[in-house]
Amino acid sequence: MTQPPTNAAQVTGLLLAAGGGRRLGGRPKALLPHRGRPLVENAVRVLREGGCRTVYVVLGAAAEEVRARADLAGCVLVDNPDWTEGMGSSLRAGLEALSKSDEASGAALVSLVDQPGIGAEAVTRVLAAHRSGDSLAAASYDGKRGHPVLFGADRWADIAASATGDRGARVYLKAHEAEIALVECGDIAEPYDIDTEADLGRLQ
């Protein structure tokens, strides 16, 4: 396994796992079965193996059931009561929790629970792009920006302020496109989402 970069301890994993799976018949994505366990466990493992010392998990749909069924020991769990508003609300909730933490973090590495084709190697590569509180980096796949995305702490307030609906950080990233360090990961990961019934075949 690729060794995490030396600056990894300064980066906190932020996993957005609040989605209700509307196009999956209302099955919360965090609880979709993958390798015999809830999908959220895989996403947490990927962040940890990729080098994130601490992992924050934003929960929304069926939050209590996720807590009961998934092993999230050691994670910081953040409830997003506004999860039905879309991914933007989860990103805001996660960044707010990070900013209020007593444990200093220089950057957040944001990943999505429904992208099991993105593994620890991609996390490690993007982590390595962390330089300062102003860092802004993202995985790219054949030159197209995707997840995970790294936000230096100095940017959190502005990102949270612009995160609305299902757009997440897209508005902010588009406005700051020239500042993003793109980290090619197309050789080691596949950025597909589990959004529809047809996508469930990608889960093992």
C-alpha positions as protocol buffer text, in pm:
chain_id: "A"
residue {
  index: 1
  type: MET
  ca { x: 0 y: 0 z: 0 }
}
residue {
  index: 2
  type: THR
  ca { x: 119 y: 351 z: -82 }
}
residue {
  index: 3
  type: GLN
  ca { x: 262 y: 528 z: 223 }
}
residue {
  index: 4
  type: PRO
  ca { x: 71 y: 842 z: 333 }
}
residue {
  index: 5
  type: PRO
  ca { x: 260 y: 1167 z: 279 }
}
residue {
  index: 6
  type: THR
  ca { x: 435 y: 1325 z: 574 }
}
residue {
  index: 7
  type: ASN
  ca { x: 180 y: 1608 z: 594 }
}
residue {
  index: 8
  type: ALA
  ca { x: -115 y: 1367 z: 622 }
}
residue {
  index: 9
  type: ALA
  ca { x: -155 y: 1420 z: 998 }
}
residue {
  index: 10
  type: GLN
  ca { x: -268 y: 1776 z: 928 }
}
residue {
  index: 11
  type: VAL
  ca { x: -556 y: 1665 z: 705 }
}
residue {
  index: 12
  type: THR
  ca { x: -895 y: 1549 z: 835 }
}
residue {
  index: 13
  type: GLY
  ca { x: -1118 y: 1323 z: 629 }
}
residue {
  index: 14
  type: LEU
  ca { x: -1469 y: 1457 z: 575 }
}
residue {
  index: 15
  type: LEU
  ca { x: -1711 y: 1194 z: 447 }
}
residue {
  index: 16
  type: LEU
  ca { x: -2049 y: 1307 z: 317 }
}
residue {
  index: 17
  type: ALA
  ca { x: -2285 y: 1016 z: 388 }
}
residue {
  index: 18
  type: ALA
  ca { x: -2624 y: 1176 z: 447 }
}
residue {
  index: 19
  type: GLY
  ca { x: -2798 y: 1094 z: 118 }
}
residue {
  index: 20
  type: GLY
  ca { x: -3136 y: 923 z: 120 }
}
residue {
  index: 21
  type: GLY
  ca { x: -3097 y: 738 z: -210 }
}
residue {
  index: 22
  type: ARG
  ca { x: -3407 y: 889 z: -370 }
}
residue {
  index: 23
  type: ARG
  ca { x: -3338 y: 715 z: -704 }
}
residue {
  index: 24
  type: LEU
  ca { x: -3269 y: 392 z: -516 }
}
residue {
  index: 25
  type: GLY
  ca { x: -3617 y: 367 z: -372 }
}
residue {
  index: 26
  type: GLY
  ca { x: -3529 y: 565 z: -63 }
}
residue {
  index: 27
  type: ARG
  ca { x: -3249 y: 337 z: 56 }
}
residue {
  index: 28
  type: PRO
  ca { x: -2989 y: 545 z: 243 }
}
residue {
  index: 29
  type: LYS
  ca { x: -2659 y: 520 z: 58 }
}
residue {
  index: 30
  type: ALA
  ca { x: -2457 y: 477 z: 377 }
}
residue {
  index: 31
  type: LEU
  ca { x: -2632 y: 146 z: 441 }
}
residue {
  index: 32
  type: LEU
  ca { x: -2606 y: -9 z: 94 }
}
residue {
  index: 33
  type: PRO
  ca { x: -2435 y: -349 z: 128 }
}
residue {
  index: 34
  type: HIS
  ca { x: -2076 y: -368 z: 4 }
}
residue {
  index: 35
  type: ARG
  ca { x: -1852 y: -665 z: 72 }
}
residue {
  index: 36
  type: GLY
  ca { x: -2093 y: -779 z: 341 }
}
residue {
  index: 37
  type: ARG
  ca { x: -2091 y: -451 z: 533 }
}
residue {
  index: 38
  type: PRO
  ca { x: -2257 y: -108 z: 504 }
}
residue {
  index: 39
  type: LEU
  ca { x: -2104 y: 107 z: 229 }
}
residue {
  index: 40
  type: VAL
  ca { x: -2014 y: 382 z: 478 }
}
residue {
  index: 41
  type: GLU
  ca { x: -1760 y: 152 z: 644 }
}
residue {
  index: 42
  type: ASN
  ca { x: -1574 y: 111 z: 316 }
}
residue {
  index: 43
  type: ALA
  ca { x: -1558 y: 488 z: 267 }
}
residue {
  index: 44
  type: VAL
  ca { x: -1420 y: 542 z: 618 }
}
residue {
  index: 45
  type: ARG
  ca { x: -1159 y: 270 z: 569 }
}
residue {
  index: 46
  type: VAL
  ca { x: -1044 y: 428 z: 243 }
}
residue {
  index: 47
  type: LEU
  ca { x: -989 y: 765 z: 411 }
}
residue {
  index: 48
  type: ARG
  ca { x: -797 y: 610 z: 699 }
}
residue {
  index: 49
  type: GLU
  ca { x: -581 y: 389 z: 479 }
}
residue {
  index: 50
  type: GLY
  ca { x: -516 y: 688 z: 255 }
}
residue {
  index: 51
  type: GLY
  ca { x: -366 y: 880 z: 546 }
}
residue {
  index: 52
  type: CYS
  ca { x: -643 y: 1073 z: 723 }
}
residue {
  index: 53
  type: ARG
  ca { x: -577 y: 1053 z: 1095 }
}
residue {
  index: 54
  type: THR
  ca { x: -928 y: 1166 z: 1190 }
}
residue {
  index: 55
  type: VAL
  ca { x: -1248 y: 1108 z: 994 }
}
residue {
  index: 56
  type: TYR
  ca { x: -1567 y: 1312 z: 1027 }
}
residue {
  index: 57
  type: VAL
  ca { x: -1882 y: 1146 z: 891 }
}
residue {
  index: 58
  type: VAL
  ca { x: -2187 y: 1357 z: 810 }
}
residue {
  index: 59
  type: LEU
  ca { x: -2507 y: 1157 z: 858 }
}
residue {
  index: 60
  type: GLY
  ca { x: -2862 y: 1242 z: 758 }
}
residue {
  index: 61
  type: ALA
  ca { x: -3102 y: 982 z: 618 }
}
residue {
  index: 62
  type: ALA
  ca { x: -3165 y: 704 z: 871 }
}
residue {
  index: 63
  type: ALA
  ca { x: -2888 y: 842 z: 1091 }
}
residue {
  index: 64
  type: GLU
  ca { x: -2983 y: 634 z: 1393 }
}
residue {
  index: 65
  type: GLU
  ca { x: -2996 y: 316 z: 1187 }
}
residue {
  index: 66
  type: VAL
  ca { x: -2654 y: 394 z: 1041 }
}
residue {
  index: 67
  type: ARG
  ca { x: -2518 y: 439 z: 1392 }
}
residue {
  index: 68
  type: ALA
  ca { x: -2667 y: 106 z: 1498 }
}
residue {
  index: 69
  type: ARG
  ca { x: -2562 y: -101 z: 1198 }
}
residue {
  index: 70
  type: ALA
  ca { x: -2229 y: 44 z: 1089 }
}
residue {
  index: 71
  type: ASP
  ca { x: -1900 y: 24 z: 1278 }
}
residue {
  index: 72
  type: LEU
  ca { x: -1792 y: 386 z: 1290 }
}
residue {
  index: 73
  type: ALA
  ca { x: -1575 y: 359 z: 1600 }
}
residue {
  index: 74
  type: GLY
  ca { x: -1320 y: 639 z: 1622 }
}
residue {
  index: 75
  type: CYS
  ca { x: -1508 y: 862 z: 1378 }
}
residue {
  index: 76
  type: VAL
  ca { x: -1658 y: 1197 z: 1466 }
}
residue {
  index: 77
  type: LEU
  ca { x: -2026 y: 1174 z: 1369 }
}
residue {
  index: 78
  type: VAL
  ca { x: -2199 y: 1492 z: 1256 }
}
residue {
  index: 79
  type: ASP
  ca { x: -2577 y: 1504 z: 1221 }
}
residue {
  index: 80
  type: ASN
  ca { x: -2719 y: 1709 z: 937 }
}
residue {
  index: 81
  type: PRO
  ca { x: -3088 y: 1774 z: 1010 }
}
residue {
  index: 82
  type: ASP
  ca { x: -3118 y: 1954 z: 676 }
}
residue {
  index: 83
  type: TRP
  ca { x: -2989 y: 1664 z: 464 }
}
residue {
  index: 84
  type: THR
  ca { x: -3298 y: 1672 z: 238 }
}
residue {
  index: 85
  type: GLU
  ca { x: -3176 y: 2009 z: 106 }
}
residue {
  index: 86
  type: GLY
  ca { x: -2887 y: 1836 z: -71 }
}
residue {
  index: 87
  type: MET
  ca { x: -2514 y: 1785 z: -53 }
}
residue {
  index: 88
  type: GLY
  ca { x: -2444 y: 2152 z: 16 }
}
residue {
  index: 89
  type: SER
  ca { x: -2606 y: 2129 z: 359 }
}
residue {
  index: 90
  type: SER
  ca { x: -2388 y: 1828 z: 448 }
}
residue {
  index: 91
  type: LEU
  ca { x: -2073 y: 2006 z: 339 }
}
residue {
  index: 92
  type: ARG
  ca { x: -2169 y: 2308 z: 550 }
}
residue {
  index: 93
  type: ALA
  ca { x: -2243 y: 2088 z: 852 }
}
residue {
  index: 94
  type: GLY
  ca { x: -1912 y: 1907 z: 820 }
}
residue {
  index: 95
  type: LEU
  ca { x: -1699 y: 2217 z: 775 }
}
residue {
  index: 96
  type: GLU
  ca { x: -1875 y: 2388 z: 1065 }
}
residue {
  index: 97
  type: ALA
  ca { x: -1804 y: 2091 z: 1292 }
}
residue {
  index: 98
  type: LEU
  ca { x: -1440 y: 2090 z: 1182 }
}
residue {
  index: 99
  type: SER
  ca { x: -1400 y: 2461 z: 1244 }
}
residue {
  index: 100
  type: LYS
  ca { x: -1536 y: 2424 z: 1597 }
}
residue {
  index: 101
  type: SER
  ca { x: -1315 y: 2127 z: 1686 }
}
residue {
  index: 102
  type: ASP
  ca { x: -1050 y: 2159 z: 1954 }
}
residue {
  index: 103
  type: GLU
  ca { x: -823 y: 1943 z: 1738 }
}
residue {
  index: 104
  type: ALA
  ca { x: -651 y: 2166 z: 1485 }
}
residue {
  index: 105
  type: SER
  ca { x: -670 y: 2062 z: 1122 }
}
residue {
  index: 106
  type: GLY
  ca { x: -491 y: 2229 z: 835 }
}
residue {
  index: 107
  type: ALA
  ca { x: -721 y: 2093 z: 566 }
}
residue {
  index: 108
  type: ALA
  ca { x: -1026 y: 1879 z: 500 }
}
residue {
  index: 109
  type: LEU
  ca { x: -1025 y: 1602 z: 242 }
}
residue {
  index: 110
  type: VAL
  ca { x: -1385 y: 1562 z: 126 }
}
residue {
  index: 111
  type: SER
  ca { x: -1513 y: 1234 z: -16 }
}
residue {
  index: 112
  type: LEU
  ca { x: -1854 y: 1090 z: -101 }
}
residue {
  index: 113
  type: VAL
  ca { x: -1996 y: 770 z: 46 }
}
residue {
  index: 114
  type: ASP
  ca { x: -2125 y: 642 z: -290 }
}
residue {
  index: 115
  type: GLN
  ca { x: -1798 y: 625 z: -484 }
}
residue {
  index: 116
  type: PRO
  ca { x: -1650 y: 283 z: -395 }
}
residue {
  index: 117
  type: GLY
  ca { x: -1432 y: 286 z: -705 }
}
residue {
  index: 118
  type: ILE
  ca { x: -1211 y: 550 z: -541 }
}
residue {
  index: 119
  type: GLY
  ca { x: -965 y: 385 z: -305 }
}
residue {
  index: 120
  type: ALA
  ca { x: -691 y: 474 z: -61 }
}
residue {
  index: 121
  type: GLU
  ca { x: -428 y: 539 z: -329 }
}
residue {
  index: 122
  type: ALA
  ca { x: -629 y: 830 z: -468 }
}
residue {
  index: 123
  type: VAL
  ca { x: -673 y: 971 z: -118 }
}
residue {
  index: 124
  type: THR
  ca { x: -300 y: 953 z: -60 }
}
residue {
  index: 125
  type: ARG
  ca { x: -223 y: 1133 z: -384 }
}
residue {
  index: 126
  type: VAL
  ca { x: -460 y: 1420 z: -311 }
}
residue {
  index: 127
  type: LEU
  ca { x: -336 y: 1446 z: 49 }
}
residue {
  index: 128
  type: ALA
  ca { x: 13 y: 1501 z: -86 }
}
residue {
  index: 129
  type: ALA
  ca { x: -107 y: 1826 z: -247 }
}
residue {
  index: 130
  type: HIS
  ca { x: -162 y: 1985 z: 94 }
}
residue {
  index: 131
  type: ARG
  ca { x: 81 y: 2272 z: 143 }
}
residue {
  index: 132
  type: SER
  ca { x: -90 y: 2531 z: 363 }
}
residue {
  index: 133
  type: GLY
  ca { x: -422 y: 2660 z: 492 }
}
residue {
  index: 134
  type: ASP
  ca { x: -481 y: 2806 z: 148 }
}
residue {
  index: 135
  type: SER
  ca { x: -442 y: 2473 z: -35 }
}
residue {
  index: 136
  type: LEU
  ca { x: -704 y: 2375 z: -292 }
}
residue {
  index: 137
  type: ALA
  ca { x: -669 y: 2042 z: -471 }
}
residue {
  index: 138
  type: ALA
  ca { x: -881 y: 1776 z: -635 }
}
residue {
  index: 139
  type: ALA
  ca { x: -847 y: 1437 z: -793 }
}
residue {
  index: 140
  type: SER
  ca { x: -888 y: 1439 z: -1169 }
}
residue {
  index: 141
  type: TYR
  ca { x: -982 y: 1159 z: -1404 }
}
residue {
  index: 142
  type: ASP
  ca { x: -845 y: 1201 z: -1754 }
}
residue {
  index: 143
  type: GLY
  ca { x: -824 y: 1571 z: -1679 }
}
residue {
  index: 144
  type: LYS
  ca { x: -1178 y: 1605 z: -1544 }
}
residue {
  index: 145
  type: ARG
  ca { x: -1210 y: 1722 z: -1183 }
}
residue {
  index: 146
  type: GLY
  ca { x: -1368 y: 1482 z: -933 }
}
residue {
  index: 147
  type: HIS
  ca { x: -1337 y: 1357 z: -575 }
}
residue {
  index: 148
  type: PRO
  ca { x: -1175 y: 1354 z: -331 }
}
residue {
  index: 149
  type: VAL
  ca { x: -1126 y: 1729 z: -294 }
}
residue {
  index: 150
  type: LEU
  ca { x: -890 y: 1897 z: -49 }
}
residue {
  index: 151
  type: PHE
  ca { x: -978 y: 2231 z: 112 }
}
residue {
  index: 152
  type: GLY
  ca { x: -725 y: 2421 z: 321 }
}
residue {
  index: 153
  type: ALA
  ca { x: -872 y: 2552 z: 647 }
}
residue {
  index: 154
  type: ASP
  ca { x: -842 y: 2915 z: 539 }
}
residue {
  index: 155
  type: ARG
  ca { x: -1101 y: 2845 z: 269 }
}
residue {
  index: 156
  type: TRP
  ca { x: -1366 y: 2668 z: 478 }
}
residue {
  index: 157
  type: ALA
  ca { x: -1580 y: 2969 z: 566 }
}
residue {
  index: 158
  type: ASP
  ca { x: -1610 y: 3086 z: 205 }
}
residue {
  index: 159
  type: ILE
  ca { x: -1680 y: 2733 z: 80 }
}
residue {
  index: 160
  type: ALA
  ca { x: -1953 y: 2680 z: 341 }
}
residue {
  index: 161
  type: ALA
  ca { x: -2111 y: 3013 z: 252 }
}
residue {
  index: 162
  type: SER
  ca { x: -2140 y: 2912 z: -114 }
}
residue {
  index: 163
  type: ALA
  ca { x: -2256 y: 2552 z: -59 }
}
residue {
  index: 164
  type: THR
  ca { x: -2625 y: 2523 z: -143 }
}
residue {
  index: 165
  type: GLY
  ca { x: -2856 y: 2257 z: -281 }
}
residue {
  index: 166
  type: ASP
  ca { x: -2694 y: 1958 z: -450 }
}
residue {
  index: 167
  type: ARG
  ca { x: -2408 y: 2163 z: -588 }
}
residue {
  index: 168
  type: GLY
  ca { x: -2183 y: 2120 z: -285 }
}
residue {
  index: 169
  type: ALA
  ca { x: -1864 y: 2316 z: -348 }
}
residue {
  index: 170
  type: ARG
  ca { x: -1909 y: 2341 z: -724 }
}
residue {
  index: 171
  type: VAL
  ca { x: -1982 y: 2715 z: -724 }
}
residue {
  index: 172
  type: TYR
  ca { x: -1672 y: 2786 z: -518 }
}
residue {
  index: 173
  type: LEU
  ca { x: -1453 y: 2555 z: -723 }
}
residue {
  index: 174
  type: LYS
  ca { x: -1566 y: 2709 z: -1049 }
}
residue {
  index: 175
  type: ALA
  ca { x: -1487 y: 3058 z: -918 }
}
residue {
  index: 176
  type: HIS
  ca { x: -1141 y: 2946 z: -807 }
}
residue {
  index: 177
  type: GLU
  ca { x: -1067 y: 2704 z: -1090 }
}
residue {
  index: 178
  type: ALA
  ca { x: -728 y: 2857 z: -1169 }
}
residue {
  index: 179
  type: GLU
  ca { x: -612 y: 2789 z: -811 }
}
residue {
  index: 180
  type: ILE
  ca { x: -698 y: 2419 z: -803 }
}
residue {
  index: 181
  type: ALA
  ca { x: -410 y: 2172 z: -809 }
}
residue {
  index: 182
  type: LEU
  ca { x: -542 y: 1881 z: -1014 }
}
residue {
  index: 183
  type: VAL
  ca { x: -405 y: 1541 z: -914 }
}
residue {
  index: 184
  type: GLU
  ca { x: -450 y: 1279 z: -1183 }
}
residue {
  index: 185
  type: CYS
  ca { x: -598 y: 958 z: -1041 }
}
residue {
  index: 186
  type: GLY
  ca { x: -749 y: 799 z: -1352 }
}
residue {
  index: 187
  type: ASP
  ca { x: -486 y: 525 z: -1347 }
}
residue {
  index: 188
  type: ILE
  ca { x: -577 y: 405 z: -998 }
}
residue {
  index: 189
  type: ALA
  ca { x: -945 y: 484 z: -941 }
}
residue {
  index: 190
  type: GLU
  ca { x: -1288 y: 499 z: -1105 }
}
residue {
  index: 191
  type: PRO
  ca { x: -1511 y: 793 z: -1005 }
}
residue {
  index: 192
  type: TYR
  ca { x: -1854 y: 637 z: -1067 }
}
residue {
  index: 193
  type: ASP
  ca { x: -2147 y: 707 z: -832 }
}
residue {
  index: 194
  type: ILE
  ca { x: -2403 y: 463 z: -695 }
}
residue {
  index: 195
  type: ASP
  ca { x: -2714 y: 658 z: -791 }
}
residue {
  index: 196
  type: THR
  ca { x: -2959 y: 421 z: -957 }
}
residue {
  index: 197
  type: GLU
  ca { x: -3075 y: 58 z: -940 }
}
residue {
  index: 198
  type: ALA
  ca { x: -2850 y: -19 z: -1238 }
}
residue {
  index: 199
  type: ASP
  ca { x: -2548 y: 111 z: -1045 }
}
residue {
  index: 200
  type: LEU
  ca { x: -2602 y: -141 z: -764 }
}
residue {
  index: 201
  type: GLY
  ca { x: -2433 y: -403 z: -980 }
}
residue {
  index: 202
  type: ARG
  ca { x: -2103 y: -226 z: -911 }
}
residue {
  index: 203
  type: LEU
  ca { x: -2129 y: -315 z: -543 }
}
residue {
  index: 204
  type: GLN
  ca { x: -1996 y: -652 z: -433 }
}
